[in-house]
Tab-separated table of C-alpha atoms in Angstrom:
chain	number	residue	atom	x	y	z
A	29	MET	CA	-1.741	18.645	9.831
A	30	ALA	CA	-3.323	17.366	13.183
A	31	GLU	CA	-3.270	13.656	12.310
A	32	PHE	CA	-0.157	11.628	12.113
A	33	GLU	CA	-1.072	8.347	10.913
A	34	LEU	CA	0.223	9.231	6.829
A	35	THR	CA	0.760	5.315	6.344
A	36	ARG	CA	-2.336	4.322	7.603
A	37	ASN	CA	-4.316	6.402	4.485
A	38	MET	CA	-0.900	5.632	2.138
A	39	THR	CA	-2.471	2.726	-0.393
A	40	ILE	CA	-0.215	3.545	-2.979
A	41	GLY	CA	1.107	0.556	-4.847
A	42	GLN	CA	-2.342	-1.631	-4.065
A	43	TYR	CA	-2.055	-5.291	-6.374
A	44	LEU	CA	-4.310	-7.082	-5.525
A	45	PRO	CA	-3.231	-10.868	-7.361
A	46	THR	CA	-6.350	-12.695	-7.285
A	47	GLY	CA	-5.080	-14.560	-10.282
A	48	SER	CA	-7.284	-14.314	-12.264
A	49	VAL	CA	-6.987	-14.059	-16.632
A	50	VAL	CA	-6.873	-9.883	-16.584
A	51	HIS	CA	-3.871	-9.877	-14.283
A	52	ARG	CA	-2.055	-12.114	-16.640
A	53	PHE	CA	-2.759	-9.911	-19.621
A	54	ASP	CA	0.814	-8.578	-21.275
A	55	PRO	CA	1.185	-4.908	-19.098
A	56	ARG	CA	2.126	-3.263	-22.416
A	57	LEU	CA	-1.453	-3.983	-24.335
A	58	LYS	CA	-3.025	-3.131	-21.202
A	59	LEU	CA	-1.587	0.305	-20.939
A	60	VAL	CA	-2.946	0.477	-24.238
A	61	ALA	CA	-6.591	-1.489	-23.955
A	62	PHE	CA	-6.671	1.121	-20.461
A	63	SER	CA	-5.997	4.287	-22.685
A	64	ALA	CA	-8.287	3.866	-25.917
A	65	LEU	CA	-11.286	3.009	-23.327
A	66	VAL	CA	-10.358	5.929	-21.568
A	67	LEU	CA	-10.201	8.207	-24.447
A	68	SER	CA	-13.858	6.940	-25.703
A	69	ILE	CA	-15.218	7.627	-22.303
A	70	CYS	CA	-14.513	11.231	-22.372
A	71	PHE	CA	-16.311	11.615	-25.114
A	72	LEU	CA	-19.755	9.853	-23.643
A	73	GLY	CA	-22.252	12.662	-23.303
A	74	GLY	CA	-25.462	10.607	-23.167
A	75	TYR	CA	-27.431	9.234	-20.699
A	76	LEU	CA	-27.491	5.765	-22.442
A	77	ALA	CA	-24.046	5.589	-23.595
A	78	ASN	CA	-22.804	6.128	-19.455
A	79	VAL	CA	-24.786	3.752	-18.710
A	80	VAL	CA	-23.254	1.278	-20.833
A	81	ALA	CA	-19.899	1.859	-20.219
A	82	LEU	CA	-21.115	1.841	-16.109
A	83	VAL	CA	-22.038	-1.382	-16.525
A	84	PHE	CA	-19.047	-2.649	-18.613
A	85	CYS	CA	-16.559	-1.366	-15.960
A	86	THR	CA	-18.995	-3.147	-13.138
A	87	LEU	CA	-18.656	-6.181	-15.538
A	88	LEU	CA	-14.718	-5.715	-15.594
A	89	PHE	CA	-14.393	-5.840	-11.682
A	90	SER	CA	-16.115	-9.886	-12.426
A	91	VAL	CA	-13.652	-10.745	-14.608
A	92	ALA	CA	-10.917	-9.752	-12.873
A	93	ARG	CA	-11.967	-11.066	-9.714
A	94	ILE	CA	-11.796	-8.017	-7.809
A	95	PRO	CA	-14.496	-7.282	-5.183
A	96	LEU	CA	-16.103	-4.127	-5.969
A	97	ARG	CA	-15.715	-2.100	-3.211
A	98	TYR	CA	-12.401	-1.506	-3.509
A	99	GLY	CA	-13.553	0.092	-6.783
A	100	LEU	CA	-16.296	1.815	-4.911
A	101	SER	CA	-13.227	3.064	-1.600
A	102	GLY	CA	-11.246	4.631	-4.979
A	103	VAL	CA	-14.363	6.584	-5.940
A	104	LYS	CA	-14.669	7.812	-2.181
A	105	PRO	CA	-12.135	10.338	-2.076
A	106	ALA	CA	-13.000	12.037	-4.887
A	107	ILE	CA	-16.484	12.249	-3.757
A	108	PRO	CA	-16.242	16.179	-2.624
A	109	PHE	CA	-14.006	17.059	-5.584
A	110	ILE	CA	-17.719	15.079	-7.745
A	111	ILE	CA	-20.293	16.865	-5.382
A	112	LEU	CA	-18.047	20.201	-5.996
A	113	LEU	CA	-17.797	20.332	-9.916
A	114	ALA	CA	-21.748	19.267	-9.629
A	115	VAL	CA	-23.101	22.323	-7.615
A	116	LEU	CA	-20.967	24.664	-9.735
A	117	GLN	CA	-21.593	23.371	-13.522
A	118	LEU	CA	-25.360	23.165	-11.708
A	119	LEU	CA	-25.950	26.806	-10.595
A	120	PHE	CA	-23.466	28.502	-13.368
A	121	TYR	CA	-23.968	26.395	-16.759
A	122	GLY	CA	-27.518	28.065	-17.682
A	123	ALA	CA	-25.970	31.365	-17.251
A	124	GLY	CA	-22.931	31.363	-18.748
A	125	PHE	CA	-23.701	29.097	-22.201
A	126	GLY	CA	-27.138	29.990	-22.769
A	127	ALA	CA	-29.930	29.136	-20.781
A	128	GLY	CA	-31.066	25.577	-23.513
A	129	GLY	CA	-33.021	22.506	-22.884
A	130	ARG	CA	-36.153	23.473	-20.881
A	131	VAL	CA	-36.084	25.827	-17.788
A	132	TYR	CA	-36.846	24.117	-14.470
A	133	LEU	CA	-35.224	27.414	-11.952
A	134	HIS	CA	-34.245	31.057	-12.537
A	135	TRP	CA	-33.612	32.963	-10.167
A	136	GLY	CA	-31.298	35.749	-10.899
A	137	PHE	CA	-28.037	34.912	-12.315
A	138	ILE	CA	-29.003	31.476	-11.300
A	139	TRP	CA	-30.205	29.231	-14.131
A	140	VAL	CA	-30.966	25.052	-13.874
A	141	THR	CA	-32.195	23.373	-16.967
A	142	SER	CA	-32.531	19.802	-17.982
A	143	ASP	CA	-29.022	20.592	-19.777
A	144	SER	CA	-27.224	21.855	-16.915
A	145	VAL	CA	-28.925	18.593	-15.118
A	146	ARG	CA	-27.543	16.074	-17.753
A	147	LEU	CA	-24.073	17.518	-17.670
A	148	VAL	CA	-23.831	17.446	-13.980
A	149	VAL	CA	-25.139	13.591	-14.346
A	150	VAL	CA	-23.195	12.710	-17.551
A	151	SER	CA	-19.925	14.118	-15.519
A	152	ALA	CA	-20.454	12.566	-12.381
A	153	MET	CA	-20.790	9.513	-14.313
A	154	ARG	CA	-17.566	9.585	-16.333
A	155	PHE	CA	-15.683	10.898	-13.513
A	156	VAL	CA	-16.825	6.988	-11.340
A	157	GLU	CA	-15.795	5.128	-14.957
A	158	VAL	CA	-12.793	6.712	-15.654
A	159	ILE	CA	-11.684	6.012	-11.902
A	160	PHE	CA	-13.310	2.015	-12.058
A	161	LEU	CA	-10.746	1.543	-15.048
A	162	SER	CA	-8.059	3.109	-13.251
A	163	SER	CA	-8.857	0.697	-10.287
A	164	VAL	CA	-9.356	-2.249	-12.393
A	165	LEU	CA	-5.795	-1.580	-14.078
A	166	THR	CA	-3.619	-0.231	-10.836
A	167	LEU	CA	-5.542	-3.258	-8.797
A	168	SER	CA	-4.283	-5.736	-11.677
A	169	THR	CA	-0.951	-4.260	-12.639
A	170	SER	CA	1.967	-4.391	-9.810
A	171	ILE	CA	4.317	-1.580	-10.237
A	172	THR	CA	6.837	-3.287	-11.760
A	173	GLU	CA	5.190	-4.279	-14.403
A	174	LEU	CA	3.092	-0.374	-15.046
A	175	THR	CA	7.037	0.483	-14.843
A	176	HIS	CA	7.662	-2.260	-17.653
A	177	GLY	CA	4.983	-1.025	-19.784
A	178	LEU	CA	5.591	2.003	-19.880
A	179	GLU	CA	9.418	1.832	-20.736
A	180	ARG	CA	8.547	-0.403	-23.557
A	181	LEU	CA	5.579	1.940	-24.678
A	182	LEU	CA	7.349	4.968	-24.041
A	183	MET	CA	10.706	3.737	-26.804
A	184	PRO	CA	9.606	5.345	-29.702
A	185	LEU	CA	10.859	8.791	-27.590
A	186	ARG	CA	13.791	8.048	-27.465
A	187	HIS	CA	14.089	9.466	-31.411
A	188	VAL	CA	13.730	12.841	-29.325
A	189	ARG	CA	16.463	12.267	-27.100
A	190	PHE	CA	13.778	11.561	-24.257
A	191	PRO	CA	15.367	9.278	-21.618
A	192	VAL	CA	12.565	6.537	-21.861
A	193	HIS	CA	14.776	4.175	-19.454
A	194	ALA	CA	15.712	6.475	-16.586
A	195	PHE	CA	12.588	7.782	-16.780
A	196	ALA	CA	11.202	4.142	-16.405
A	197	LEU	CA	13.904	4.044	-13.467
A	198	MET	CA	12.631	7.036	-11.573
A	199	ILE	CA	9.250	6.137	-11.540
A	200	THR	CA	10.309	2.414	-9.412
A	201	ILE	CA	12.056	3.931	-7.483
A	202	ALA	CA	10.203	6.804	-6.933
A	203	VAL	CA	7.305	4.712	-6.036
A	204	ARG	CA	9.346	2.176	-3.625
A	205	PHE	CA	10.500	5.808	-2.246
A	206	VAL	CA	6.773	7.525	-1.266
A	207	PRO	CA	5.992	4.465	2.020
A	208	THR	CA	10.070	5.413	3.600
A	209	PHE	CA	9.476	8.792	3.563
A	210	ALA	CA	6.111	8.640	4.803
A	211	LEU	CA	6.685	6.669	7.195
A	212	GLU	CA	10.055	8.934	8.493
A	213	MET	CA	7.542	12.345	8.314
A	214	GLU	CA	5.168	10.221	10.831
A	215	LYS	CA	8.435	9.849	13.073
A	216	MET	CA	9.565	13.484	12.480
A	217	MET	CA	5.616	14.546	13.546
A	218	LYS	CA	5.805	12.602	16.958
A	219	ALA	CA	9.073	12.684	17.961
A	220	GLN	CA	8.591	16.744	17.210
A	221	ALA	CA	5.349	16.646	18.913
A	222	SER	CA	7.021	14.615	22.095
A	223	ARG	CA	8.690	17.517	22.834
A	224	GLY	CA	6.161	20.506	22.414
A	225	ALA	CA	5.367	20.581	18.651
A	226	GLU	CA	1.853	22.386	17.243
A	227	PHE	CA	0.741	21.444	14.178
A	228	GLY	CA	-2.129	23.086	12.855
A	229	THR	CA	-3.414	24.619	15.818
A	230	GLY	CA	-3.472	28.316	17.848
A	231	GLN	CA	-4.883	31.413	16.776
A	232	TRP	CA	-5.560	32.602	13.388
A	233	TRP	CA	-3.513	35.884	13.883
A	234	ARG	CA	-0.555	34.051	14.476
A	235	ILE	CA	-0.080	32.791	10.453
A	236	VAL	CA	4.398	33.042	11.117
A	237	GLN	CA	3.893	31.264	14.096
A	238	ARG	CA	1.861	28.505	12.059
A	239	THR	CA	4.178	28.777	8.810
A	240	LYS	CA	7.320	28.397	11.344
A	241	ASP	CA	5.757	25.390	12.870
A	242	THR	CA	6.603	23.113	9.343
A	243	PHE	CA	10.057	24.039	9.226
A	244	PRO	CA	10.584	21.019	12.706
A	245	ILE	CA	9.147	18.405	9.919
A	246	ILE	CA	10.168	20.059	6.277
A	247	ILE	CA	13.365	20.338	7.113
A	248	PRO	CA	14.788	16.929	8.829
A	249	LEU	CA	12.868	15.262	6.368
A	250	PHE	CA	14.617	16.722	3.897
A	251	ASN	CA	18.208	16.033	5.198
A	252	ILE	CA	17.107	12.503	5.546
A	253	ALA	CA	15.333	12.096	1.768
A	254	LEU	CA	18.960	13.502	1.296
A	255	ALA	CA	20.959	11.618	2.536
A	256	ARG	CA	18.860	8.114	1.804
A	257	ALA	CA	19.164	9.221	-1.487
A	258	GLU	CA	23.374	9.521	-1.591
A	259	ASP	CA	23.161	6.395	-0.093
A	260	LEU	CA	21.001	4.592	-2.822
A	261	VAL	CA	23.285	6.567	-5.940
A	262	LEU	CA	26.365	4.991	-4.120
A	263	ALA	CA	25.106	1.297	-3.404
A	264	MET	CA	23.888	1.397	-7.155
A	265	GLU	CA	27.280	2.220	-8.645
A	266	SER	CA	29.264	0.105	-6.549
A	267	ARG	CA	26.466	-2.254	-8.061
A	268	CYS	CA	28.343	-1.438	-11.488
A	269	TYR	CA	25.032	0.046	-12.665
A	270	THR	CA	25.511	2.816	-15.692
A	271	PRO	CA	22.281	5.058	-17.564
A	272	THR	CA	23.778	5.505	-20.718
A	273	GLU	CA	24.267	1.574	-21.909
A	274	ASP	CA	21.588	-0.585	-22.317
A	275	ARG	CA	20.691	-3.577	-19.983
A	276	THR	CA	18.943	-6.982	-19.834
A	277	SER	CA	15.577	-7.370	-17.898
A	278	PHE	CA	15.172	-10.150	-15.511
A	279	LYS	CA	11.731	-9.826	-16.464
A	280	ARG	CA	10.402	-10.900	-20.091
A	281	TYR	CA	7.210	-10.284	-21.962
A	282	ARG	CA	5.626	-11.529	-24.941
A	283	ALA	CA	2.929	-10.911	-25.860
A	284	LYS	CA	0.311	-13.814	-26.536
A	285	PRO	CA	-2.894	-14.156	-29.265
A	286	ARG	CA	-4.885	-13.668	-25.704
A	287	ASP	CA	-3.534	-10.325	-25.139
A	288	TRP	CA	-3.775	-9.212	-28.773
A	289	ALA	CA	-7.827	-9.989	-28.646
A	290	MET	CA	-8.099	-8.555	-25.527
A	291	LEU	CA	-7.188	-5.233	-27.039
A	292	ALA	CA	-8.841	-6.155	-29.936
A	293	ALA	CA	-12.295	-6.421	-27.962
A	294	SER	CA	-11.013	-3.359	-25.796
A	295	LEU	CA	-10.694	-1.390	-29.230
A	296	ALA	CA	-13.865	-2.895	-30.626
A	297	ILE	CA	-15.467	-1.474	-26.884
A	298	SER	CA	-14.902	1.834	-27.396
A	299	ALA	CA	-15.427	2.165	-30.711
A	300	LEU	CA	-18.873	0.403	-29.512
A	301	PHE	CA	-19.367	3.815	-26.795
A	302	LEU	CA	-18.546	6.506	-29.189
A	303	TRP	CA	-21.472	5.267	-31.765
A	304	ILE	CA	-23.728	5.225	-29.104
A	305	ARG	CA	-22.448	8.153	-27.610
B	9	MET	CA	23.702	12.912	-20.127
B	10	VAL	CA	22.098	10.652	-17.790
B	11	THR	CA	23.658	9.979	-14.340
B	12	VAL	CA	22.557	7.486	-11.077
B	13	ARG	CA	22.713	10.745	-9.578
B	14	GLY	CA	20.288	12.729	-11.697
B	15	VAL	CA	17.713	9.684	-11.997
B	16	VAL	CA	17.907	9.141	-7.486
B	17	PHE	CA	17.084	12.528	-6.347
B	18	SER	CA	14.642	13.206	-8.950
B	19	ALA	CA	13.209	9.862	-8.202
B	20	LEU	CA	13.540	11.466	-4.065
B	21	PHE	CA	11.256	14.750	-5.274
B	22	ALA	CA	8.466	12.532	-6.996
B	23	ALA	CA	8.454	10.747	-4.100
B	24	LEU	CA	8.407	14.233	-2.015
B	25	LEU	CA	5.123	15.555	-4.112
B	26	ALA	CA	3.625	12.272	-3.067
B	27	VAL	CA	4.470	12.353	0.725
B	28	PHE	CA	3.747	15.877	0.828
B	29	SER	CA	-0.057	15.957	-0.868
B	30	TYR	CA	-1.296	14.152	1.712
B	31	THR	CA	-0.701	17.122	4.387
B	32	ARG	CA	-2.517	19.980	4.481
B	33	ILE	CA	-2.007	22.959	7.108
B	34	ASP	CA	-5.331	24.854	8.110
B	35	LEU	CA	-4.691	28.623	8.455
B	36	GLY	CA	-8.298	29.202	10.480
B	37	PHE	CA	-9.093	32.272	8.473
B	38	THR	CA	-9.996	31.180	5.844
B	39	PRO	CA	-11.540	27.960	4.291
B	40	VAL	CA	-8.947	27.134	2.054
B	41	PRO	CA	-6.379	24.499	3.366
B	42	ILE	CA	-2.863	25.092	2.794
B	43	THR	CA	-1.364	21.790	0.913
B	44	LEU	CA	2.183	21.359	0.257
B	45	GLN	CA	2.357	19.630	-3.363
B	46	THR	CA	3.407	22.537	-4.882
B	47	LEU	CA	6.132	23.281	-2.175
B	48	ALA	CA	6.914	19.824	-3.478
B	49	VAL	CA	7.147	21.217	-7.107
B	50	MET	CA	9.138	24.369	-6.163
B	51	MET	CA	11.404	22.524	-3.960
B	52	ALA	CA	12.097	19.964	-7.315
B	53	GLY	CA	12.720	22.672	-9.516
B	54	ALA	CA	14.794	25.087	-7.267
B	55	PHE	CA	17.095	21.803	-6.006
B	56	LEU	CA	17.147	19.611	-9.430
B	57	GLY	CA	17.008	22.041	-12.018
B	58	PRO	CA	14.809	22.205	-15.308
B	59	GLY	CA	15.980	19.020	-16.739
B	60	TYR	CA	15.426	16.606	-14.074
B	61	GLY	CA	13.171	19.111	-12.374
B	62	PHE	CA	11.029	18.556	-14.928
B	63	LEU	CA	11.404	14.858	-15.366
B	64	SER	CA	11.270	14.553	-11.823
B	65	ILE	CA	7.254	15.711	-11.830
B	66	LEU	CA	6.214	14.652	-15.000
B	67	LEU	CA	6.403	11.069	-13.615
B	68	VAL	CA	4.128	12.119	-10.566
B	69	VAL	CA	1.872	13.130	-13.365
B	70	VAL	CA	1.737	9.962	-15.471
B	71	LEU	CA	2.103	7.971	-12.695
B	72	THR	CA	-1.402	9.553	-11.829
B	73	ALA	CA	-3.012	9.879	-14.919
B	74	LEU	CA	-2.024	5.838	-14.826
B	75	GLY	CA	-4.542	5.792	-11.433
B	76	LEU	CA	-2.351	5.446	-8.717
B	77	PRO	CA	-3.621	7.425	-6.130
B	78	LEU	CA	-0.440	9.835	-5.315
B	79	MET	CA	-2.647	12.984	-5.188
B	80	GLY	CA	-4.055	12.615	-1.424
B	81	GLY	CA	-5.466	8.962	-1.560
B	82	ASN	CA	-6.422	10.587	-5.662
B	83	GLY	CA	-5.609	9.187	-9.011
B	84	GLY	CA	-6.354	8.427	-12.097
B	85	LEU	CA	-7.335	10.419	-15.633
B	86	PRO	CA	-10.303	12.385	-13.761
B	87	VAL	CA	-7.751	14.332	-11.514
B	88	ILE	CA	-5.349	14.851	-15.191
B	89	LEU	CA	-8.331	15.985	-17.562
B	90	GLY	CA	-10.463	16.801	-14.797
B	91	ALA	CA	-11.630	21.044	-13.394
B	92	THR	CA	-7.943	21.019	-11.528
B	93	GLY	CA	-6.204	19.000	-14.035
B	94	GLY	CA	-5.037	22.047	-15.737
B	95	TYR	CA	-2.970	23.169	-11.841
B	96	ILE	CA	-1.240	19.475	-12.470
B	97	VAL	CA	-0.467	19.752	-16.000
B	98	SER	CA	1.305	23.116	-15.522
B	99	TRP	CA	3.413	21.682	-12.694
B	100	PRO	CA	6.359	20.207	-14.305
B	101	PHE	CA	6.374	23.404	-16.551
B	102	SER	CA	6.680	25.245	-13.121
B	103	ALA	CA	9.307	23.476	-12.122
B	104	LEU	CA	11.253	23.440	-15.387
B	105	LEU	CA	11.045	27.412	-15.705
B	106	ILE	CA	11.717	27.819	-11.312
B	107	GLY	CA	15.134	25.945	-11.955
B	108	TRP	CA	16.070	27.499	-15.759
B	109	PHE	CA	15.482	31.092	-13.950
B	110	LEU	CA	17.001	30.390	-10.946
B	111	GLN	CA	20.867	29.066	-12.710
B	112	LYS	CA	20.339	33.375	-13.705
B	113	VAL	CA	20.653	34.310	-10.156
B	114	ARG	CA	23.797	35.666	-9.472
B	115	ALA	CA	23.345	37.720	-6.386
B	116	GLN	CA	24.105	36.674	-2.739
B	117	GLY	CA	23.560	37.491	0.598
B	118	LEU	CA	19.545	39.044	1.148
B	119	MET	CA	19.507	39.285	-2.661
B	120	ARG	CA	19.674	35.646	-3.481
B	121	TYR	CA	17.100	35.303	-0.347
B	122	VAL	CA	14.615	38.330	-2.349
B	123	TRP	CA	15.633	37.088	-5.753
B	124	THR	CA	14.993	32.840	-4.900
B	125	PHE	CA	11.540	34.466	-3.469
B	126	ILE	CA	10.434	36.299	-6.611
B	127	VAL	CA	11.488	33.221	-9.170
B	128	VAL	CA	9.674	30.927	-7.031
B	129	GLU	CA	6.519	33.309	-6.674
B	130	ALA	CA	6.205	34.340	-10.162
B	131	PHE	CA	6.650	30.444	-12.052
B	132	GLY	CA	5.576	28.563	-9.091
B	133	SER	CA	2.348	30.357	-8.230
B	134	LEU	CA	1.342	32.659	-10.801
B	135	PHE	CA	2.279	30.329	-13.699
B	136	VAL	CA	-0.071	27.796	-12.655
B	137	TYR	CA	-2.606	29.744	-12.052
B	138	LEU	CA	-1.627	30.633	-15.878
B	139	ILE	CA	-2.567	27.571	-17.105
B	140	GLY	CA	-5.065	26.619	-14.264
B	141	VAL	CA	-7.305	28.837	-14.166
B	142	PRO	CA	-8.123	29.394	-18.169
B	143	TRP	CA	-8.678	25.245	-17.980
B	144	LEU	CA	-10.953	25.054	-14.756
B	145	ALA	CA	-13.451	27.958	-17.189
B	146	VAL	CA	-12.909	25.702	-20.271
B	147	VAL	CA	-13.549	22.494	-18.570
B	148	GLY	CA	-15.456	23.379	-15.650
B	149	LYS	CA	-17.998	25.513	-17.998
B	150	MET	CA	-17.705	28.375	-16.070
B	151	THR	CA	-16.450	32.082	-17.207
B	152	LEU	CA	-13.417	33.556	-16.278
B	153	ALA	CA	-13.778	35.277	-13.863
B	154	LYS	CA	-15.656	32.914	-11.509
B	155	ALA	CA	-12.805	30.443	-12.270
B	156	LEU	CA	-10.798	33.392	-10.706
B	157	VAL	CA	-13.053	33.664	-7.862
B	158	GLY	CA	-13.286	30.336	-6.885
B	159	GLY	CA	-9.774	28.445	-8.270
B	160	CYS	CA	-6.641	31.234	-7.646
B	161	PHE	CA	-7.717	34.045	-5.013
B	162	PRO	CA	-8.369	31.969	-2.688
B	163	PHE	CA	-5.177	30.291	-2.606
B	164	LEU	CA	-2.787	33.251	-3.192
B	165	LEU	CA	-1.679	33.303	0.005
B	166	GLY	CA	-0.958	30.255	1.012
B	167	ASP	CA	1.247	29.908	-2.399
B	168	ALA	CA	3.022	32.692	-1.243
B	169	ILE	CA	3.986	31.177	2.235
B	170	LYS	CA	4.811	28.198	0.552
B	171	ALA	CA	7.352	30.116	-1.664
B	172	GLY	CA	8.716	31.930	1.584
B	173	ILE	CA	9.067	28.414	2.532
B	174	THR	CA	11.364	26.554	-0.241
B	175	THR	CA	13.310	30.263	-0.051
B	176	LEU	CA	14.053	29.829	2.860
B	177	VAL	CA	14.676	25.935	2.937
B	178	ALA	CA	16.495	25.954	-1.096
B	179	VAL	CA	18.738	28.814	-0.321
B	180	PRO	CA	20.572	27.776	2.613
B	181	LEU	CA	20.423	24.288	1.432
B	182	GLY	CA	21.506	24.790	-1.834
B	183	LYS	CA	24.765	25.827	-0.465
B	184	GLN	CA	25.294	22.178	0.631
B	185	TYR	CA	23.812	20.513	-1.942
B	186	PRO	CA	23.653	22.520	-5.282
B	187	PRO	CA	21.946	21.393	-8.479
B	188	ALA	CA	25.755	20.130	-9.859
B	189	ARG	CA	26.086	17.800	-6.474
B	190	LEU	CA	22.411	16.372	-7.038
B	191	THR	CA	22.560	15.448	-10.635
B	192	GLY	CA	26.450	14.480	-10.762
B	193	ARG	CA	27.317	17.666	-13.767
B	194	GLY	CA	29.819	19.856	-12.556
B	195	GLY	CA	32.359	16.852	-11.929
B	196	SER	CA	31.970	17.768	-8.160
B	197	ARG	CA	32.259	14.366	-5.900
B	198	VAL	CA	31.302	12.335	-9.408
B	199	VAL	CA	33.340	10.478	-11.925
B	200	PRO	CA	31.615	11.704	-15.389
B	201	LEU	CA	30.489	8.513	-16.526
B	202	ASP	CA	30.821	9.251	-20.277
B	203	HIS	CA	34.280	9.319	-20.269
B	204	ALA	CA	34.529	5.628	-19.141
């Protein structure tokens, strides 16, 4: 924890209001379309299908009027993950699952075959496609809209006694809490550093000391968080909030023919992906 | 029953998990850094109990699946469905089991610390690998032995440290903030809303 700039890295709730037609779709149908597209992409195993899907995702950025670099910035933190997975698959896929296809390299337990190369490329493309779809969804839909959409879609779970409304409220409050706690954590780290605390430095054998070094941050942060939550509980109750009653909503959504057309198009595109496969 | 208190404190631990995902501690002698994410999972189970602990971590998993960058800047279904998704999917159940078994701990004094550490280590760490390692083997298409070497053994020390931290925080603070207070059960300082 040598760097203190938590809030600089925190990009939660990145919502980009460009006013495009994608922004104005009903969030419930957006979530269904998103799920259908992602599920179909998970089954694409060939080069052609993945290229088509990648082109589609890129076009989606244009329709939503979102600069492509936002999508690429979403891919950047996942690059180490993609590379690690690619190396593992390239080296071990052949040995573990039989040497299928043409063998390019065989040394000891390492087999590099055309099948493992295809697996690496296809996995990376699938990864990027799903991140692009997630970026379009989160950049074109605010947290509030996502929460409302999720709450409506989870309504059938009420029949199995899942607390749908409370869950949606948890999401809203949690998302509001994240930047607040990140700021508190940053303040705590700077305050402790200004009075001599060292984070993440020191000799390797002083493992107990380095564990103790986390306490000046974790325990005060916990106390602050708990106190802040208590304050919020009191404020909500003083505004007569009772979670067991059905409430009206300040925001109402009604699906228009345009929204249903978007859903139909998404389902058709998902079917097209699966057909190309 | 659902309480305002339970909702807010569950949101608190979900937010802490997101914040902790941005911090890591380098141990120096191993290339694997300690991330504080599982620490937040352990804390959620210890402080909230089984039900709210489960919901608290579940909502982080749901939001991550939708694409919010809650995992150290990463988000989206590849994080959930990818090779390391098994660890994340097991987190809600890890919190549930920690909360459930900690309810059974009746010991006081030093033995309470010992039992708390055992419960947190068993379900906050070993249980997570019970699900995460086979998942890594299947999704990452590698043998179970290699998945163990790559996805389990390097992290055991860090997880034991986190279980120790959770124990040292949860046992003393748990006296002031028992699950009944955080979730509004037991009537401690909270009017039961279903009687109103």
